[in-house]
Amino acid sequence: MLKRVKNSVFLLFIVALMFVFAGRGTEPKPAASGGSTTPASGAGASSQKPAETVELTVSAAASMTDALKDIQKAYETKNPNIKLNFNFGASGALQQQIEQGAPADLFLSAAVKNMKALVDKRLIDTNQQKKPLTNELVAVVASDGKMAIGRMEDLSQADVKKIAVGIPESVPAGGYAKEALTNVKLWDALQPKLVQAKDVRQVLQYVETGNADVGFVYKTDALTSSKVKVAFAVDSKTYTPVEYPIGIVKATKHSKEAADFYAYLQSRPALDVFVQYGFTVLH
């Protein structure tokens, strides 16, 4: 009888040991580095959401197209949450669009008068607009042509059939050209030869395609095309200085982002790009 009891106790002991070792096998393992055992997919990991993309609409003078496209690449690379949408055109037309309520966060004009008009109508704050750049007016001809032109008076030659200018009322370059031609007593005499364009880039295109013998554009526009060459630079004393003001539109829904880009346009990296395209920085 005593032997049976001993055997039963022994078996119970063995069974107990089995439960003990089985329990140890299911215990959770401690973290290897002493860190939290919370899974990576927990609330802590999902709390950092990617920044929402903000789109800025920038209404800019057509003559700034190439420089701003380069600036856009650099700025969007540095600020991946910002997308820049450019609306290029004649400064006068862009001014009217803003006056009529078209969406715009910033305005970059090729003439002070267009910016002043928006400031006067309280659509742009005078404290949020500056003039960082200047340009100059030139006359261009086809690079493969034989047109012998070296001064304003040569435009009266019989072989000059068509002269392209921007619409003076809406295209600053056209306004500067009219002012210069008027001051040298040629505007009225050249009326039969004048071909008007919607913006300065269309003037350039007219000369490139042979639809005009001569065109008045900015130096910066002339430098962008291998199909034209500068015939002569217009005397700066005959027209108002070409200054480029930039400003923040009051109606912007992205004040901080607009202010950041406004500041960047005046920074050394951006100004260096403008200089590469022929603009001059105003100090």
Tab-separated table of C-alpha atoms in Angstrom:
chain	number	residue	atom	x	y	z
A	1	MET	CA	0.000	0.000	0.000
A	2	LEU	CA	2.833	2.394	0.908
A	3	LYS	CA	4.479	1.661	-2.430
A	4	ARG	CA	1.350	2.676	-4.362
A	5	VAL	CA	1.150	5.969	-2.494
A	6	LYS	CA	4.809	6.713	-3.293
A	7	ASN	CA	4.214	5.983	-6.976
A	8	SER	CA	1.164	8.272	-7.054
A	9	VAL	CA	3.088	11.105	-5.412
A	10	PHE	CA	5.912	10.629	-7.867
A	11	LEU	CA	3.513	10.807	-10.847
A	12	LEU	CA	1.876	13.942	-9.475
A	13	PHE	CA	5.309	15.496	-9.069
A	14	ILE	CA	6.198	14.713	-12.710
A	15	VAL	CA	2.900	16.170	-13.981
A	16	ALA	CA	3.453	19.333	-11.930
A	17	LEU	CA	6.925	19.789	-13.421
A	18	MET	CA	5.475	19.429	-16.928
A	19	PHE	CA	2.978	22.250	-16.278
A	20	VAL	CA	5.711	24.475	-14.887
A	21	PHE	CA	7.971	24.058	-17.947
A	22	ALA	CA	5.025	24.423	-20.311
A	23	GLY	CA	4.084	27.717	-18.648
A	24	ARG	CA	7.619	29.085	-19.016
A	25	GLY	CA	7.583	28.392	-22.746
A	26	THR	CA	4.640	30.745	-23.320
A	27	GLU	CA	5.977	33.709	-21.347
A	28	PRO	CA	6.516	36.872	-23.506
A	29	LYS	CA	10.139	37.641	-24.324
A	30	PRO	CA	11.567	40.915	-23.005
A	31	ALA	CA	12.483	43.641	-25.504
A	32	ALA	CA	16.044	43.205	-26.789
A	33	SER	CA	17.080	46.799	-26.142
A	34	GLY	CA	14.905	47.542	-23.154
A	35	GLY	CA	12.479	49.588	-25.366
A	36	SER	CA	8.707	49.470	-25.478
A	37	THR	CA	6.997	46.316	-26.695
A	38	THR	CA	4.254	48.387	-28.429
A	39	PRO	CA	3.951	47.258	-32.070
A	40	ALA	CA	5.198	49.713	-34.778
A	41	SER	CA	1.706	49.901	-36.179
A	42	GLY	CA	0.313	51.321	-32.936
A	43	ALA	CA	-1.133	54.784	-32.373
A	44	GLY	CA	2.292	56.324	-31.743
A	45	ALA	CA	3.574	55.447	-35.211
A	46	SER	CA	0.529	56.791	-37.044
A	47	SER	CA	0.386	60.118	-35.215
A	48	GLN	CA	2.899	61.778	-37.606
A	49	LYS	CA	0.843	62.423	-40.744
A	50	PRO	CA	2.516	63.707	-43.932
A	51	ALA	CA	2.185	67.479	-44.477
A	52	GLU	CA	-0.749	68.466	-46.660
A	53	THR	CA	0.186	69.868	-50.086
A	54	VAL	CA	-0.531	73.574	-50.530
A	55	GLU	CA	-0.965	74.974	-54.049
A	56	LEU	CA	0.023	78.584	-54.682
A	57	THR	CA	-1.160	80.440	-57.780
A	58	VAL	CA	1.384	82.969	-58.999
A	59	SER	CA	0.328	85.476	-61.672
A	60	ALA	CA	3.557	86.567	-63.347
A	61	ALA	CA	4.695	88.654	-66.308
A	62	ALA	CA	5.430	86.526	-69.375
A	63	SER	CA	9.013	87.819	-69.497
A	64	MET	CA	9.741	85.993	-66.227
A	65	THR	CA	8.695	82.565	-67.553
A	66	ASP	CA	12.068	80.865	-67.926
A	67	ALA	CA	13.607	82.182	-64.711
A	68	LEU	CA	10.543	81.272	-62.648
A	69	LYS	CA	10.423	77.737	-64.033
A	70	ASP	CA	13.969	77.200	-62.774
A	71	ILE	CA	13.099	78.770	-59.428
A	72	GLN	CA	10.032	76.527	-59.233
A	73	LYS	CA	12.155	73.368	-59.486
A	74	ALA	CA	14.487	74.490	-56.713
A	75	TYR	CA	11.719	75.710	-54.424
A	76	GLU	CA	9.478	72.659	-54.767
A	77	THR	CA	12.447	70.363	-54.156
A	78	LYS	CA	13.234	72.248	-50.953
A	79	ASN	CA	9.535	72.461	-49.980
A	80	PRO	CA	7.847	69.217	-51.113
A	81	ASN	CA	4.517	70.232	-49.558
A	82	ILE	CA	4.278	73.291	-51.875
A	83	LYS	CA	3.087	73.199	-55.493
A	84	LEU	CA	3.531	76.368	-57.543
A	85	ASN	CA	1.013	77.042	-60.319
A	86	PHE	CA	2.070	79.884	-62.614
A	87	ASN	CA	-0.291	82.035	-64.631
A	88	PHE	CA	1.934	83.808	-67.176
A	89	GLY	CA	0.689	86.700	-69.266
A	90	ALA	CA	0.738	90.433	-69.897
A	91	SER	CA	0.942	92.368	-66.631
A	92	GLY	CA	-2.073	94.503	-67.510
A	93	ALA	CA	-4.206	91.462	-68.247
A	94	LEU	CA	-3.091	89.765	-65.011
A	95	GLN	CA	-3.905	92.935	-63.076
A	96	GLN	CA	-7.447	92.904	-64.483
A	97	GLN	CA	-7.877	89.231	-63.621
A	98	ILE	CA	-6.990	89.906	-59.982
A	99	GLU	CA	-9.328	92.909	-59.920
A	100	GLN	CA	-12.126	90.672	-61.180
A	101	GLY	CA	-11.528	88.114	-58.424
A	102	ALA	CA	-9.458	85.498	-60.243
A	103	PRO	CA	-7.582	83.290	-57.757
A	104	ALA	CA	-4.019	84.456	-57.140
A	105	ASP	CA	-1.689	84.338	-54.160
A	106	LEU	CA	1.146	86.457	-55.568
A	107	PHE	CA	1.528	88.951	-58.413
A	108	LEU	CA	4.815	89.561	-60.265
A	109	SER	CA	4.528	92.503	-62.645
A	110	ALA	CA	6.770	93.906	-65.361
A	111	ALA	CA	5.596	97.444	-64.588
A	112	VAL	CA	5.135	99.448	-61.419
A	113	LYS	CA	1.830	100.931	-62.639
A	114	ASN	CA	0.088	97.544	-62.628
A	115	MET	CA	1.161	96.818	-59.069
A	116	LYS	CA	0.258	100.344	-57.965
A	117	ALA	CA	-3.240	99.918	-59.377
A	118	LEU	CA	-3.804	96.870	-57.160
A	119	VAL	CA	-2.295	98.584	-54.121
A	120	ASP	CA	-4.552	101.603	-54.692
A	121	LYS	CA	-7.579	99.292	-54.809
A	122	ARG	CA	-6.383	97.638	-51.595
A	123	LEU	CA	-6.030	94.244	-53.271
A	124	ILE	CA	-2.340	94.150	-52.367
A	125	ASP	CA	-0.890	95.551	-49.145
A	126	THR	CA	1.729	98.241	-49.776
A	127	ASN	CA	3.848	96.641	-47.028
A	128	GLN	CA	3.830	93.323	-48.875
A	129	GLN	CA	5.227	94.449	-52.231
A	130	LYS	CA	8.777	95.252	-53.321
A	131	LYS	CA	10.778	95.947	-56.490
A	132	PRO	CA	13.765	93.580	-56.541
A	133	LEU	CA	14.482	93.496	-60.300
A	134	THR	CA	14.943	95.630	-63.389
A	135	ASN	CA	15.243	94.916	-67.116
A	136	GLU	CA	15.967	96.782	-70.362
A	137	LEU	CA	14.234	97.167	-73.713
A	138	VAL	CA	15.900	95.954	-76.922
A	139	ALA	CA	15.002	95.547	-80.585
A	140	VAL	CA	15.518	92.062	-82.032
A	141	VAL	CA	15.733	90.662	-85.556
A	142	ALA	CA	15.989	87.116	-86.896
A	143	SER	CA	19.425	85.667	-86.164
A	144	ASP	CA	19.756	84.303	-89.713
A	145	GLY	CA	18.438	87.467	-91.384
A	146	LYS	CA	20.279	90.222	-93.207
A	147	MET	CA	18.357	93.139	-91.758
A	148	ALA	CA	20.818	95.994	-91.238
A	149	ILE	CA	19.388	97.812	-88.252
A	150	GLY	CA	21.428	99.502	-85.551
A	151	ARG	CA	19.273	102.356	-84.219
A	152	MET	CA	15.681	103.517	-83.888
A	153	GLU	CA	15.832	105.679	-87.013
A	154	ASP	CA	16.613	102.609	-89.146
A	155	LEU	CA	13.067	101.352	-88.554
A	156	SER	CA	11.919	103.842	-91.203
A	157	GLN	CA	13.833	101.955	-93.916
A	158	ALA	CA	11.733	100.568	-96.746
A	159	ASP	CA	12.930	96.997	-96.195
A	160	VAL	CA	11.467	97.026	-92.688
A	161	LYS	CA	7.895	95.932	-93.376
A	162	LYS	CA	6.544	94.846	-89.979
A	163	ILE	CA	7.494	95.856	-86.448
A	164	ALA	CA	6.072	93.822	-83.550
A	165	VAL	CA	5.191	95.476	-80.233
A	166	GLY	CA	3.080	94.379	-77.301
A	167	ILE	CA	-0.321	96.025	-76.956
A	168	PRO	CA	0.734	99.230	-75.152
A	169	GLU	CA	-2.349	99.362	-72.910
A	170	SER	CA	-1.817	95.901	-71.400
A	171	VAL	CA	1.745	94.813	-72.225
A	172	PRO	CA	4.408	96.807	-70.342
A	173	ALA	CA	7.069	96.131	-73.002
A	174	GLY	CA	4.698	97.571	-75.587
A	175	GLY	CA	4.109	100.599	-73.385
A	176	TYR	CA	7.847	101.165	-73.011
A	177	ALA	CA	8.319	100.771	-76.792
A	178	LYS	CA	5.558	103.293	-77.525
A	179	GLU	CA	7.090	105.731	-75.034
A	180	ALA	CA	10.542	105.403	-76.610
A	181	LEU	CA	9.273	105.691	-80.201
A	182	THR	CA	7.155	108.701	-79.251
A	183	ASN	CA	10.136	110.442	-77.679
A	184	VAL	CA	12.191	110.039	-80.871
A	185	LYS	CA	9.245	111.214	-83.023
A	186	LEU	CA	8.680	107.851	-84.747
A	187	TRP	CA	5.504	106.392	-83.190
A	188	ASP	CA	3.037	108.064	-85.537
A	189	ALA	CA	5.193	107.622	-88.643
A	190	LEU	CA	5.603	103.875	-88.035
A	191	GLN	CA	1.904	103.121	-87.432
A	192	PRO	CA	1.405	101.329	-90.809
A	193	LYS	CA	4.218	98.902	-89.927
A	194	LEU	CA	3.207	98.062	-86.365
A	195	VAL	CA	1.907	94.585	-85.459
A	196	GLN	CA	0.559	94.305	-81.921
A	197	ALA	CA	0.932	91.177	-79.761
A	198	LYS	CA	-0.832	89.952	-76.599
A	199	ASP	CA	2.423	89.727	-74.604
A	200	VAL	CA	6.165	90.064	-74.996
A	201	ARG	CA	6.642	86.365	-75.729
A	202	GLN	CA	4.316	86.622	-78.720
A	203	VAL	CA	6.413	89.530	-80.015
A	204	LEU	CA	9.443	87.258	-79.796
A	205	GLN	CA	7.567	84.507	-81.623
A	206	TYR	CA	6.575	86.875	-84.454
A	207	VAL	CA	10.235	87.658	-85.122
A	208	GLU	CA	11.304	84.014	-84.768
A	209	THR	CA	8.739	82.883	-87.358
A	210	GLY	CA	9.320	85.752	-89.804
A	211	ASN	CA	5.917	87.339	-89.189
A	212	ALA	CA	7.748	90.513	-88.164
A	213	ASP	CA	11.092	91.943	-89.236
A	214	VAL	CA	11.778	93.637	-85.913
A	215	GLY	CA	10.332	93.284	-82.436
A	216	PHE	CA	10.618	95.163	-79.163
A	217	VAL	CA	11.250	92.820	-76.234
A	218	TYR	CA	13.230	92.760	-73.007
A	219	LYS	CA	16.879	91.782	-73.000
A	220	THR	CA	15.921	88.725	-70.931
A	221	ASP	CA	13.550	87.532	-73.684
A	222	ALA	CA	16.190	87.960	-76.357
A	223	LEU	CA	18.608	85.782	-74.378
A	224	THR	CA	16.145	82.864	-74.302
A	225	SER	CA	16.030	82.404	-78.093
A	226	SER	CA	18.706	81.282	-80.533
A	227	LYS	CA	16.452	82.366	-83.422
A	228	VAL	CA	16.812	86.086	-82.741
A	229	LYS	CA	19.615	88.516	-82.065
A	230	VAL	CA	19.696	91.975	-80.541
A	231	ALA	CA	19.802	94.658	-83.238
A	232	PHE	CA	20.216	97.452	-80.715
A	233	ALA	CA	19.429	98.375	-77.123
A	234	VAL	CA	16.864	101.158	-76.815
A	235	ASP	CA	18.243	104.303	-75.181
A	236	SER	CA	17.179	104.043	-71.511
A	237	LYS	CA	16.669	107.824	-71.420
A	238	THR	CA	13.710	107.518	-73.799
A	239	TYR	CA	11.474	105.342	-71.601
A	240	THR	CA	10.512	104.783	-67.974
A	241	PRO	CA	12.837	102.398	-66.070
A	242	VAL	CA	11.658	98.777	-66.334
A	243	GLU	CA	11.137	97.669	-62.745
A	244	TYR	CA	9.580	94.394	-61.592
A	245	PRO	CA	7.526	94.645	-58.403
A	246	ILE	CA	6.309	91.523	-56.614
A	247	GLY	CA	3.482	91.394	-54.088
A	248	ILE	CA	1.165	89.197	-52.034
A	249	VAL	CA	-2.525	89.300	-52.948
A	250	LYS	CA	-4.656	90.070	-49.887
A	251	ALA	CA	-7.265	87.476	-50.865
A	252	THR	CA	-4.783	84.604	-50.547
A	253	LYS	CA	-6.004	81.685	-48.459
A	254	HIS	CA	-2.410	80.622	-47.763
A	255	SER	CA	-0.876	83.662	-46.093
A	256	LYS	CA	2.085	81.869	-44.504
A	257	GLU	CA	3.043	79.888	-47.608
A	258	ALA	CA	2.632	82.969	-49.837
A	259	ALA	CA	4.817	85.007	-47.483
A	260	ASP	CA	7.470	82.285	-47.492
A	261	PHE	CA	7.655	82.211	-51.305
A	262	TYR	CA	7.570	86.028	-51.437
A	263	ALA	CA	10.617	86.067	-49.154
A	264	TYR	CA	12.350	83.352	-51.193
A	265	LEU	CA	11.966	85.383	-54.398
A	266	GLN	CA	14.093	88.059	-52.739
A	267	SER	CA	16.716	85.618	-51.441
A	268	ARG	CA	20.158	85.207	-52.974
A	269	PRO	CA	19.444	81.777	-54.589
A	270	ALA	CA	16.386	83.146	-56.429
A	271	LEU	CA	18.027	86.448	-57.383
A	272	ASP	CA	21.011	84.551	-58.802
A	273	VAL	CA	18.637	82.685	-61.127
A	274	PHE	CA	17.086	85.958	-62.306
A	275	VAL	CA	20.565	87.356	-62.976
A	276	GLN	CA	21.430	84.273	-65.043
A	277	TYR	CA	18.480	85.108	-67.287
A	278	GLY	CA	19.578	88.713	-67.771
A	279	PHE	CA	17.698	90.585	-65.051
A	280	THR	CA	19.468	93.153	-62.892
A	281	VAL	CA	18.988	93.206	-59.126
A	282	LEU	CA	17.919	96.532	-57.637
A	283	HIS	CA	19.886	97.373	-54.494
